[in-house]
PDB file of C-alpha atoms in Angstrom:
ATOM      1  CA  MET A 633     -11.020 -10.820   5.299  1.00  0.00           C
ATOM      2  CA  SER A 634     -10.683 -11.049   1.089  1.00  0.00           C
ATOM      3  CA  LEU A 635     -10.181  -8.397  -0.431  1.00  0.00           C
ATOM      4  CA  SER A 636     -10.912  -8.003  -4.337  1.00  0.00           C
ATOM      5  CA  LEU A 637      -8.721  -6.191  -6.725  1.00  0.00           C
ATOM      6  CA  TYR A 638      -8.869  -6.080  -9.872  1.00  0.00           C
ATOM      7  CA  GLN A 639     -11.099  -9.109 -10.137  1.00  0.00           C
ATOM      8  CA  THR A 640      -7.997 -11.452  -7.993  1.00  0.00           C
ATOM      9  CA  GLN A 641      -9.137 -12.382  -4.721  1.00  0.00           C
ATOM     10  CA  VAL A 642      -6.062 -12.130  -2.032  1.00  0.00           C
ATOM     11  CA  ASN A 643      -6.951 -13.178   2.074  1.00  0.00           C
ATOM     12  CA  SER A 644      -4.184 -10.731   3.665  1.00  0.00           C
ATOM     13  CA  ARG A 645      -4.264  -6.849   3.300  1.00  0.00           C
ATOM     14  CA  LEU A 646      -1.253  -6.440   4.508  1.00  0.00           C
ATOM     15  CA  LEU A 647       1.430  -5.582   1.166  1.00  0.00           C
ATOM     16  CA  LEU A 648       4.863  -5.580   1.590  1.00  0.00           C
ATOM     17  CA  GLY A 649       7.616  -5.005  -0.657  1.00  0.00           C
ATOM     18  CA  THR A 650      10.932  -7.180  -1.237  1.00  0.00           C
ATOM     19  CA  ALA A 651      14.191  -5.211  -0.967  1.00  0.00           C
ATOM     20  CA  GLN A 652      16.452  -4.319   1.450  1.00  0.00           C
ATOM     21  CA  TYR A 653      16.193  -7.342   3.405  1.00  0.00           C
ATOM     22  CA  PRO A 654      19.711  -8.743   4.926  1.00  0.00           C
ATOM     23  CA  SER A 655      19.594 -11.914   2.922  1.00  0.00           C
ATOM     24  CA  PRO A 656      17.462 -14.324   1.276  1.00  0.00           C
ATOM     25  CA  LYS A 657      16.871 -15.935   3.549  1.00  0.00           C
ATOM     26  CA  VAL A 658      15.499 -13.217   5.944  1.00  0.00           C
ATOM     27  CA  LEU A 659      13.729 -12.507   3.044  1.00  0.00           C
ATOM     28  CA  GLN A 660      11.583 -15.270   2.956  1.00  0.00           C
ATOM     29  CA  ASP A 661      10.369 -15.692   6.683  1.00  0.00           C
ATOM     30  CA  ALA A 662       9.230 -11.630   6.267  1.00  0.00           C
ATOM     31  CA  ILE A 663       7.128 -13.087   3.239  1.00  0.00           C
ATOM     32  CA  SER A 664       5.843 -15.752   4.775  1.00  0.00           C
ATOM     33  CA  LYS A 665       5.482 -14.608   9.093  1.00  0.00           C
ATOM     34  CA  SER A 666       3.740 -11.316   6.941  1.00  0.00           C
ATOM     35  CA  GLY A 667       1.094 -13.668   5.545  1.00  0.00           C
ATOM     36  CA  THR A 668       1.244 -11.821   2.874  1.00  0.00           C
ATOM     37  CA  ASP A 669      -0.815 -12.522  -0.581  1.00  0.00           C
ATOM     38  CA  ILE A 670       1.426 -10.101  -3.024  1.00  0.00           C
ATOM     39  CA  ILE A 671       4.918  -8.695  -3.285  1.00  0.00           C
ATOM     40  CA  THR A 672       6.326  -5.887  -4.960  1.00  0.00           C
ATOM     41  CA  VAL A 673       9.092  -6.407  -6.644  1.00  0.00           C
ATOM     42  CA  SER A 674      11.554  -4.152  -9.726  1.00  0.00           C
ATOM     43  CA  VAL A 675      12.188  -4.450 -12.735  1.00  0.00           C
ATOM     44  CA  ARG A 676      15.933  -3.483 -12.266  1.00  0.00           C
ATOM     45  CA  ARG A 677      16.106  -6.112  -9.664  1.00  0.00           C
ATOM     46  CA  GLU A 678      16.328  -9.064 -12.950  1.00  0.00           C
ATOM     47  CA  SER A 679      18.724  -6.928 -15.129  1.00  0.00           C
ATOM     48  CA  SER A 680      22.177  -8.843 -13.567  1.00  0.00           C
ATOM     49  CA  SER A 681      24.800 -10.226 -16.038  1.00  0.00           C
ATOM     50  CA  ASP A 682      25.513 -12.226 -13.517  1.00  0.00           C
ATOM     51  CA  GLN A 683      22.362 -14.428 -12.811  1.00  0.00           C
ATOM     52  CA  ALA A 684      21.920 -12.464 -10.105  1.00  0.00           C
ATOM     53  CA  GLY A 685      18.648 -11.616 -11.033  1.00  0.00           C
ATOM     54  CA  GLN A 686      17.162 -14.912 -12.067  1.00  0.00           C
ATOM     55  CA  HIS A 687      18.049 -16.263  -8.546  1.00  0.00           C
ATOM     56  CA  PHE A 688      15.852 -13.335  -7.049  1.00  0.00           C
ATOM     57  CA  TRP A 689      13.255 -14.129  -9.202  1.00  0.00           C
ATOM     58  CA  SER A 690      13.021 -17.804  -9.109  1.00  0.00           C
ATOM     59  CA  LEU A 691      13.220 -16.784  -4.889  1.00  0.00           C
ATOM     60  CA  LEU A 692       9.970 -14.552  -5.536  1.00  0.00           C
ATOM     61  CA  LYS A 693       8.379 -17.424  -7.948  1.00  0.00           C
ATOM     62  CA  ASP A 694       9.335 -20.252  -4.649  1.00  0.00           C
ATOM     63  CA  THR A 695       6.502 -17.616  -2.130  1.00  0.00           C
ATOM     64  CA  ASN A 696       3.596 -18.251  -3.602  1.00  0.00           C
ATOM     65  CA  THR A 697       2.686 -15.306  -3.119  1.00  0.00           C
ATOM     66  CA  HIS A 698       0.914 -13.144  -6.543  1.00  0.00           C
ATOM     67  CA  ILE A 699       4.167 -10.648  -7.418  1.00  0.00           C
ATOM     68  CA  LEU A 700       2.461  -6.457  -8.167  1.00  0.00           C
ATOM     69  CA  PRO A 701       6.189  -5.516 -10.562  1.00  0.00           C
ATOM     70  CA  ASN A 702       6.611  -1.958  -9.878  1.00  0.00           C
ATOM     71  CA  THR A 703       8.661   1.066 -11.218  1.00  0.00           C
ATOM     72  CA  ALA A 704      10.168   2.707  -9.188  1.00  0.00           C
ATOM     73  CA  GLY A 705      13.446   4.866 -10.145  1.00  0.00           C
ATOM     74  CA  CYS A 706      10.814   6.483 -13.417  1.00  0.00           C
ATOM     75  CA  ARG A 707      10.749   9.868 -13.651  1.00  0.00           C
ATOM     76  CA  SER A 708       8.401  10.648 -16.674  1.00  0.00           C
ATOM     77  CA  ALA A 709       5.036   9.487 -17.922  1.00  0.00           C
ATOM     78  CA  LYS A 710       7.691   7.469 -21.079  1.00  0.00           C
ATOM     79  CA  GLU A 711      10.298   5.851 -19.140  1.00  0.00           C
ATOM     80  CA  ALA A 712       7.402   4.069 -16.624  1.00  0.00           C
ATOM     81  CA  ILE A 713       5.374   2.374 -19.889  1.00  0.00           C
ATOM     82  CA  THR A 714       8.938   1.230 -21.423  1.00  0.00           C
ATOM     83  CA  THR A 715       9.681  -0.154 -17.172  1.00  0.00           C
ATOM     84  CA  ALA A 716       6.140  -1.611 -17.311  1.00  0.00           C
ATOM     85  CA  GLN A 717       5.783  -3.190 -20.981  1.00  0.00           C
ATOM     86  CA  MET A 718       9.255  -4.879 -19.334  1.00  0.00           C
ATOM     87  CA  THR A 719       7.236  -5.897 -16.302  1.00  0.00           C
ATOM     88  CA  ARG A 720       4.518  -7.609 -18.858  1.00  0.00           C
ATOM     89  CA  GLU A 721       7.018  -9.850 -20.222  1.00  0.00           C
ATOM     90  CA  LEU A 722       9.600 -10.720 -17.279  1.00  0.00           C
ATOM     91  CA  PHE A 723       6.388 -11.228 -14.830  1.00  0.00           C
ATOM     92  CA  ALA A 724       3.547 -12.684 -16.949  1.00  0.00           C
ATOM     93  CA  THR A 725       1.504 -10.379 -15.004  1.00  0.00           C
ATOM     94  CA  PRO A 726      -0.827  -7.260 -16.767  1.00  0.00           C
ATOM     95  CA  TRP A 727      -0.264  -5.761 -12.559  1.00  0.00           C
ATOM     96  CA  ILE A 728       1.777  -3.144 -12.135  1.00  0.00           C
ATOM     97  CA  LYS A 729       2.539  -1.087  -9.436  1.00  0.00           C
ATOM     98  CA  LEU A 730       3.146   3.267 -11.781  1.00  0.00           C
ATOM     99  CA  GLU A 731       5.127   5.017 -10.196  1.00  0.00           C
ATOM    100  CA  VAL A 732       6.890   8.571 -11.047  1.00  0.00           C
ATOM    101  CA  ILE A 733       8.298  10.547  -8.812  1.00  0.00           C
ATOM    102  CA  GLY A 734       8.995  14.034  -9.042  1.00  0.00           C
ATOM    103  CA  ASN A 735      11.135  15.450  -6.504  1.00  0.00           C
ATOM    104  CA  ASP A 736      14.084  14.532  -5.312  1.00  0.00           C
ATOM    105  CA  ASP A 737      14.250  15.291  -2.296  1.00  0.00           C
ATOM    106  CA  ASN A 738      10.750  13.890  -0.903  1.00  0.00           C
ATOM    107  CA  LEU A 739       9.917  10.758  -4.164  1.00  0.00           C
ATOM    108  CA  GLN A 740       6.314  12.855  -4.173  1.00  0.00           C
ATOM    109  CA  PRO A 741       4.998  10.911  -6.948  1.00  0.00           C
ATOM    110  CA  ASN A 742       4.903  13.252 -10.502  1.00  0.00           C
ATOM    111  CA  VAL A 743       0.786  13.529 -10.912  1.00  0.00           C
ATOM    112  CA  PHE A 744       1.317  15.013 -14.265  1.00  0.00           C
ATOM    113  CA  GLU A 745       3.558  12.747 -15.863  1.00  0.00           C
ATOM    114  CA  LEU A 746       1.591   9.569 -14.073  1.00  0.00           C
ATOM    115  CA  VAL A 747      -1.825  10.527 -14.978  1.00  0.00           C
ATOM    116  CA  ASP A 748      -0.775  10.413 -18.715  1.00  0.00           C
ATOM    117  CA  ALA A 749       0.794   6.802 -18.007  1.00  0.00           C
ATOM    118  CA  ALA A 750      -1.811   5.035 -16.112  1.00  0.00           C
ATOM    119  CA  ARG A 751      -3.849   6.043 -19.129  1.00  0.00           C
ATOM    120  CA  GLU A 752      -2.077   4.700 -21.594  1.00  0.00           C
ATOM    121  CA  LEU A 753      -0.984   1.390 -19.450  1.00  0.00           C
ATOM    122  CA  SER A 754      -4.741   0.962 -18.776  1.00  0.00           C
ATOM    123  CA  ARG A 755      -5.239   1.473 -22.869  1.00  0.00           C
ATOM    124  CA  GLN A 756      -2.792  -1.142 -23.326  1.00  0.00           C
ATOM    125  CA  GLY A 757      -4.801  -3.306 -20.887  1.00  0.00           C
ATOM    126  CA  PHE A 758      -2.570  -3.100 -17.762  1.00  0.00           C
ATOM    127  CA  GLN A 759      -3.820  -3.027 -14.289  1.00  0.00           C
ATOM    128  CA  VAL A 760      -2.606  -0.058 -12.805  1.00  0.00           C
ATOM    129  CA  PHE A 761      -2.418   0.013  -8.352  1.00  0.00           C
ATOM    130  CA  PRO A 762      -0.828   4.235  -9.063  1.00  0.00           C
ATOM    131  CA  TYR A 763       1.819   5.158  -6.309  1.00  0.00           C
ATOM    132  CA  THR A 764      -0.155   8.923  -5.485  1.00  0.00           C
ATOM    133  CA  THR A 765      -1.369  11.334  -3.174  1.00  0.00           C
ATOM    134  CA  ASP A 766      -4.110  12.415  -1.297  1.00  0.00           C
ATOM    135  CA  ASP A 767      -4.724  14.872  -3.300  1.00  0.00           C
ATOM    136  CA  ILE A 768      -9.170  13.422  -4.601  1.00  0.00           C
ATOM    137  CA  ILE A 769      -8.767  16.194  -8.107  1.00  0.00           C
ATOM    138  CA  VAL A 770      -5.629  13.145  -8.816  1.00  0.00           C
ATOM    139  CA  ALA A 771      -7.877  11.290  -7.636  1.00  0.00           C
ATOM    140  CA  GLU A 772     -10.578  11.198 -10.281  1.00  0.00           C
ATOM    141  CA  GLN A 773      -8.231  12.097 -12.413  1.00  0.00           C
ATOM    142  CA  LEU A 774      -6.826   8.602 -12.111  1.00  0.00           C
ATOM    143  CA  LEU A 775      -9.639   6.153 -11.933  1.00  0.00           C
ATOM    144  CA  ASN A 776     -10.880   7.866 -14.996  1.00  0.00           C
ATOM    145  CA  ALA A 777      -7.609   6.854 -16.827  1.00  0.00           C
ATOM    146  CA  GLY A 778      -9.037   3.377 -16.537  1.00  0.00           C
ATOM    147  CA  CYS A 779      -7.279   2.479 -12.437  1.00  0.00           C
ATOM    148  CA  GLU A 780      -9.880   0.030 -10.511  1.00  0.00           C
ATOM    149  CA  VAL A 781      -7.098   0.849  -7.355  1.00  0.00           C
ATOM    150  CA  LEU A 782      -5.931   4.057  -5.631  1.00  0.00           C
ATOM    151  CA  MET A 783      -2.515   4.552  -3.379  1.00  0.00           C
ATOM    152  CA  PRO A 784      -1.264   7.139  -1.564  1.00  0.00           C
ATOM    153  CA  TRP A 785       0.990   7.739   0.347  1.00  0.00           C
ATOM    154  CA  GLY A 786       0.747   7.951   4.338  1.00  0.00           C
ATOM    155  CA  SER A 787       4.165   9.888   4.217  1.00  0.00           C
ATOM    156  CA  PRO A 788       7.200  10.223   1.970  1.00  0.00           C
ATOM    157  CA  ILE A 789       8.631   6.941   1.039  1.00  0.00           C
ATOM    158  CA  GLY A 790      10.865   5.572   3.658  1.00  0.00           C
ATOM    159  CA  SER A 791      10.354   8.150   6.432  1.00  0.00           C
ATOM    160  CA  GLY A 792       8.640   5.864   8.998  1.00  0.00           C
ATOM    161  CA  ARG A 793       6.303   9.114   9.792  1.00  0.00           C
ATOM    162  CA  GLY A 794       3.583   7.508   9.384  1.00  0.00           C
ATOM    163  CA  LEU A 795      -0.306   9.359   8.351  1.00  0.00           C
ATOM    164  CA  GLN A 796       0.840  13.048   7.890  1.00  0.00           C
ATOM    165  CA  ASN A 797      -2.547  14.148   6.660  1.00  0.00           C
ATOM    166  CA  PRO A 798      -5.248  11.686   8.293  1.00  0.00           C
ATOM    167  CA  PHE A 799      -8.132  14.497   7.462  1.00  0.00           C
ATOM    168  CA  ALA A 800      -6.445  14.129   3.849  1.00  0.00           C
ATOM    169  CA  LEU A 801      -7.144   9.942   3.693  1.00  0.00           C
ATOM    170  CA  GLU A 802     -10.564  10.138   6.018  1.00  0.00           C
ATOM    171  CA  THR A 803     -11.850  12.247   2.922  1.00  0.00           C
ATOM    172  CA  MET A 804     -10.772  10.559   0.172  1.00  0.00           C
ATOM    173  CA  ARG A 805     -11.781   7.262   1.789  1.00  0.00           C
ATOM    174  CA  ALA A 806     -15.389   9.111   2.349  1.00  0.00           C
ATOM    175  CA  TYR A 807     -15.034  10.732  -1.662  1.00  0.00           C
ATOM    176  CA  PHE A 808     -14.814   7.183  -2.828  1.00  0.00           C
ATOM    177  CA  PRO A 809     -16.134   5.139  -1.216  1.00  0.00           C
ATOM    178  CA  ASP A 810     -16.300   1.976  -3.727  1.00  0.00           C
ATOM    179  CA  THR A 811     -13.003   1.876  -4.906  1.00  0.00           C
ATOM    180  CA  PRO A 812     -10.321  -0.345  -3.028  1.00  0.00           C
ATOM    181  CA  LEU A 813      -7.740   1.843  -1.604  1.00  0.00           C
ATOM    182  CA  ILE A 814      -4.128   1.552  -0.280  1.00  0.00           C
ATOM    183  CA  ILE A 815      -1.730   3.222   1.846  1.00  0.00           C
ATOM    184  CA  ASP A 816       1.596   3.353   0.235  1.00  0.00           C
ATOM    185  CA  ALA A 817       4.437   4.537   1.609  1.00  0.00           C
ATOM    186  CA  GLY A 818       5.621   6.025   4.626  1.00  0.00           C
ATOM    187  CA  LEU A 819       4.942   3.538   7.759  1.00  0.00           C
ATOM    188  CA  GLY A 820       7.513   2.748  10.716  1.00  0.00           C
ATOM    189  CA  LEU A 821       5.256   1.602  13.270  1.00  0.00           C
ATOM    190  CA  PRO A 822       2.394  -1.275  13.163  1.00  0.00           C
ATOM    191  CA  SER A 823       0.709   1.303  14.655  1.00  0.00           C
ATOM    192  CA  HIS A 824       0.664   3.754  11.839  1.00  0.00           C
ATOM    193  CA  ALA A 825      -0.192   0.719   9.328  1.00  0.00           C
ATOM    194  CA  ALA A 826      -3.146  -0.140  12.675  1.00  0.00           C
ATOM    195  CA  GLN A 827      -4.378   3.558  11.884  1.00  0.00           C
ATOM    196  CA  ALA A 828      -5.197   3.790   8.523  1.00  0.00           C
ATOM    197  CA  MET A 829      -6.804  -0.019   8.328  1.00  0.00           C
ATOM    198  CA  GLU A 830      -9.186   2.366  11.195  1.00  0.00           C
ATOM    199  CA  LEU A 831      -9.397   5.389   9.078  1.00  0.00           C
ATOM    200  CA  GLY A 832     -11.541   2.336   6.472  1.00  0.00           C
ATOM    201  CA  TYR A 833      -8.277   1.463   4.026  1.00  0.00           C
ATOM    202  CA  ASP A 834      -8.720  -1.311   2.248  1.00  0.00           C
ATOM    203  CA  ALA A 835      -4.631  -2.454   2.912  1.00  0.00           C
ATOM    204  CA  VAL A 836      -1.218  -1.048   3.650  1.00  0.00           C
ATOM    205  CA  LEU A 837       1.924  -1.465   1.515  1.00  0.00           C
ATOM    206  CA  LEU A 838       5.024  -1.044   2.987  1.00  0.00           C
ATOM    207  CA  ASN A 839       9.691  -2.289   2.845  1.00  0.00           C
ATOM    208  CA  THR A 840      10.929   0.190   5.146  1.00  0.00           C
ATOM    209  CA  ALA A 841       9.815  -0.425   7.809  1.00  0.00           C
ATOM    210  CA  VAL A 842      10.110  -4.527   7.957  1.00  0.00           C
ATOM    211  CA  ALA A 843      13.389  -4.981   6.223  1.00  0.00           C
ATOM    212  CA  LYS A 844      15.511  -2.283   7.819  1.00  0.00           C
ATOM    213  CA  SER A 845      14.471  -3.157  10.854  1.00  0.00           C
ATOM    214  CA  GLY A 846      16.456  -4.449  14.090  1.00  0.00           C
ATOM    215  CA  LYS A 847      14.134  -8.004  13.683  1.00  0.00           C
ATOM    216  CA  PRO A 848      11.978  -7.699   9.988  1.00  0.00           C
ATOM    217  CA  ILE A 849      11.036 -11.258  10.675  1.00  0.00           C
ATOM    218  CA  GLU A 850       8.819  -9.771  14.165  1.00  0.00           C
ATOM    219  CA  MET A 851       8.839  -7.035  12.782  1.00  0.00           C
ATOM    220  CA  ALA A 852       6.595  -8.712   9.866  1.00  0.00           C
ATOM    221  CA  THR A 853       4.502 -10.765  11.974  1.00  0.00           C
ATOM    222  CA  ALA A 854       4.286  -7.230  13.760  1.00  0.00           C
ATOM    223  CA  PHE A 855       2.662  -5.172  10.992  1.00  0.00           C
ATOM    224  CA  SER A 856       0.194  -8.749  10.219  1.00  0.00           C
ATOM    225  CA  GLN A 857      -1.712  -8.044  13.421  1.00  0.00           C
ATOM    226  CA  ALA A 858      -1.479  -4.771  13.155  1.00  0.00           C
ATOM    227  CA  VAL A 859      -3.071  -4.815  10.253  1.00  0.00           C
ATOM    228  CA  GLN A 860      -6.166  -7.130  11.243  1.00  0.00           C
ATOM    229  CA  ALA A 861      -6.416  -5.659  14.097  1.00  0.00           C
ATOM    230  CA  GLY A 862      -7.543  -2.077  12.206  1.00  0.00           C
ATOM    231  CA  ARG A 863      -9.647  -4.251  10.190  1.00  0.00           C
ATOM    232  CA  ILE A 864     -11.446  -6.219  12.554  1.00  0.00           C
ATOM    233  CA  ALA A 865     -11.639  -2.142  15.193  1.00  0.00           C
ATOM    234  CA  TYR A 866     -13.250  -0.305  11.348  1.00  0.00           C
ATOM    235  CA  GLN A 867     -15.661  -3.360  11.016  1.00  0.00           C
ATOM    236  CA  SER A 868     -16.866  -2.520  15.012  1.00  0.00           C
ATOM    237  CA  ASN A 869     -18.020   1.110  14.023  1.00  0.00           C
ATOM    238  CA  PRO A 870     -15.716   2.439  16.994  1.00  0.00           C
ATOM    239  CA  ILE A 871     -16.683   5.564  19.122  1.00  0.00           C
ATOM    240  CA  GLU A 872     -16.736   8.335  18.226  1.00  0.00           C
ATOM    241  CA  ALA A 873     -14.222  11.168  19.207  1.00  0.00           C
ATOM    242  CA  ARG A 874     -15.627  13.631  22.735  1.00  0.00           C
ATOM    243  CA  ASP A 875     -14.901  17.239  24.161  1.00  0.00           C
ATOM    244  CA  MET A 876     -16.453  15.998  27.308  1.00  0.00           C
ATOM    245  CA  ALA A 877     -15.582  13.012  29.370  1.00  0.00           C
ATOM    246  CA  LYS A 878     -18.750  10.534  29.928  1.00  0.00           C
ATOM    247  CA  PRO A 879     -18.774   7.751  32.928  1.00  0.00           C
ATOM    248  CA  SER A 880     -19.379   4.675  31.702  1.00  0.00           C
ATOM    249  CA  THR A 881     -21.014   3.435  34.770  1.00  0.00           C
ATOM    250  CA  PRO A 882     -24.458   4.867  34.858  1.00  0.00           C
ATOM    251  CA  VAL A 883     -25.195   7.504  37.375  1.00  0.00           C
ATOM    252  CA  ALA A 884     -28.963   6.629  38.204  1.00  0.00           C
ATOM    253  CA  GLY A 885     -28.930   4.465  41.319  1.00  0.00           C
ATOM    254  CA  THR A 886     -25.920   5.841  43.120  1.00  0.00           C
ATOM    255  CA  PRO A 887     -26.749   6.021  46.998  1.00  0.00           C
ATOM    256  CA  PHE A 888     -26.417   9.279  48.285  1.00  0.00           C
ATOM    257  CA  TRP A 889     -26.208   9.984  52.134  1.00  0.00           C
ATOM    258  CA  LEU A 890     -28.010  14.189  53.642  1.00  0.00           C
ATOM    259  CA  ASP A 891     -26.083  15.936  56.008  1.00  0.00           C
TER     260      ASP A 891
END
């Protein structure tokens, strides 16, 4: 089940966000139950004058996971680049989940600013995890800009709609067979995560589906199991869908009677 991301090996294919949890204790327990090796955090959580940010950072370090800082809330390449530079100093990691939002209603990435930011950050030595659409042309531009991982959305952030365009995602998987692909955003149910993994995606990243559920710890467990099940199913070469029925019991040798 191990996965290599920028030459770093991780054992879990579930990445977990850290926002919106009802308490720090619930967050810690959800991280533990999910089995995740990577958690995402916004640098904005660390900019508090009352030291709350420092307490949150200490909590994250205690989880013994890899930290993937993000540029959540950025609206331009310039803003995202500046935020990424802050995260490298704060979290001491070259990893950055690059978000450049272009639409306030559906939080769709601004792919033009995203590619510009990815190119510059890669030039500066960052290892970029870009939150992008399912457009393969944009994907090619991001890879040419220096990205080694792509993170297409399943559906709008926090919507819980699951995979709104499975065909496009399946096409992307086929088009980039050797690139780690991580579904980011829009998953609401463990079955959505399993579906993504069954399509051959390498991992999923989610936040709201766990943090805002009625029982975040139990939901984290469910998503962990769904990701594992989906990955195993993909590796097991599932049967193809058919238009017609096909009996599972052979008809050869079936007794028959003449009237």
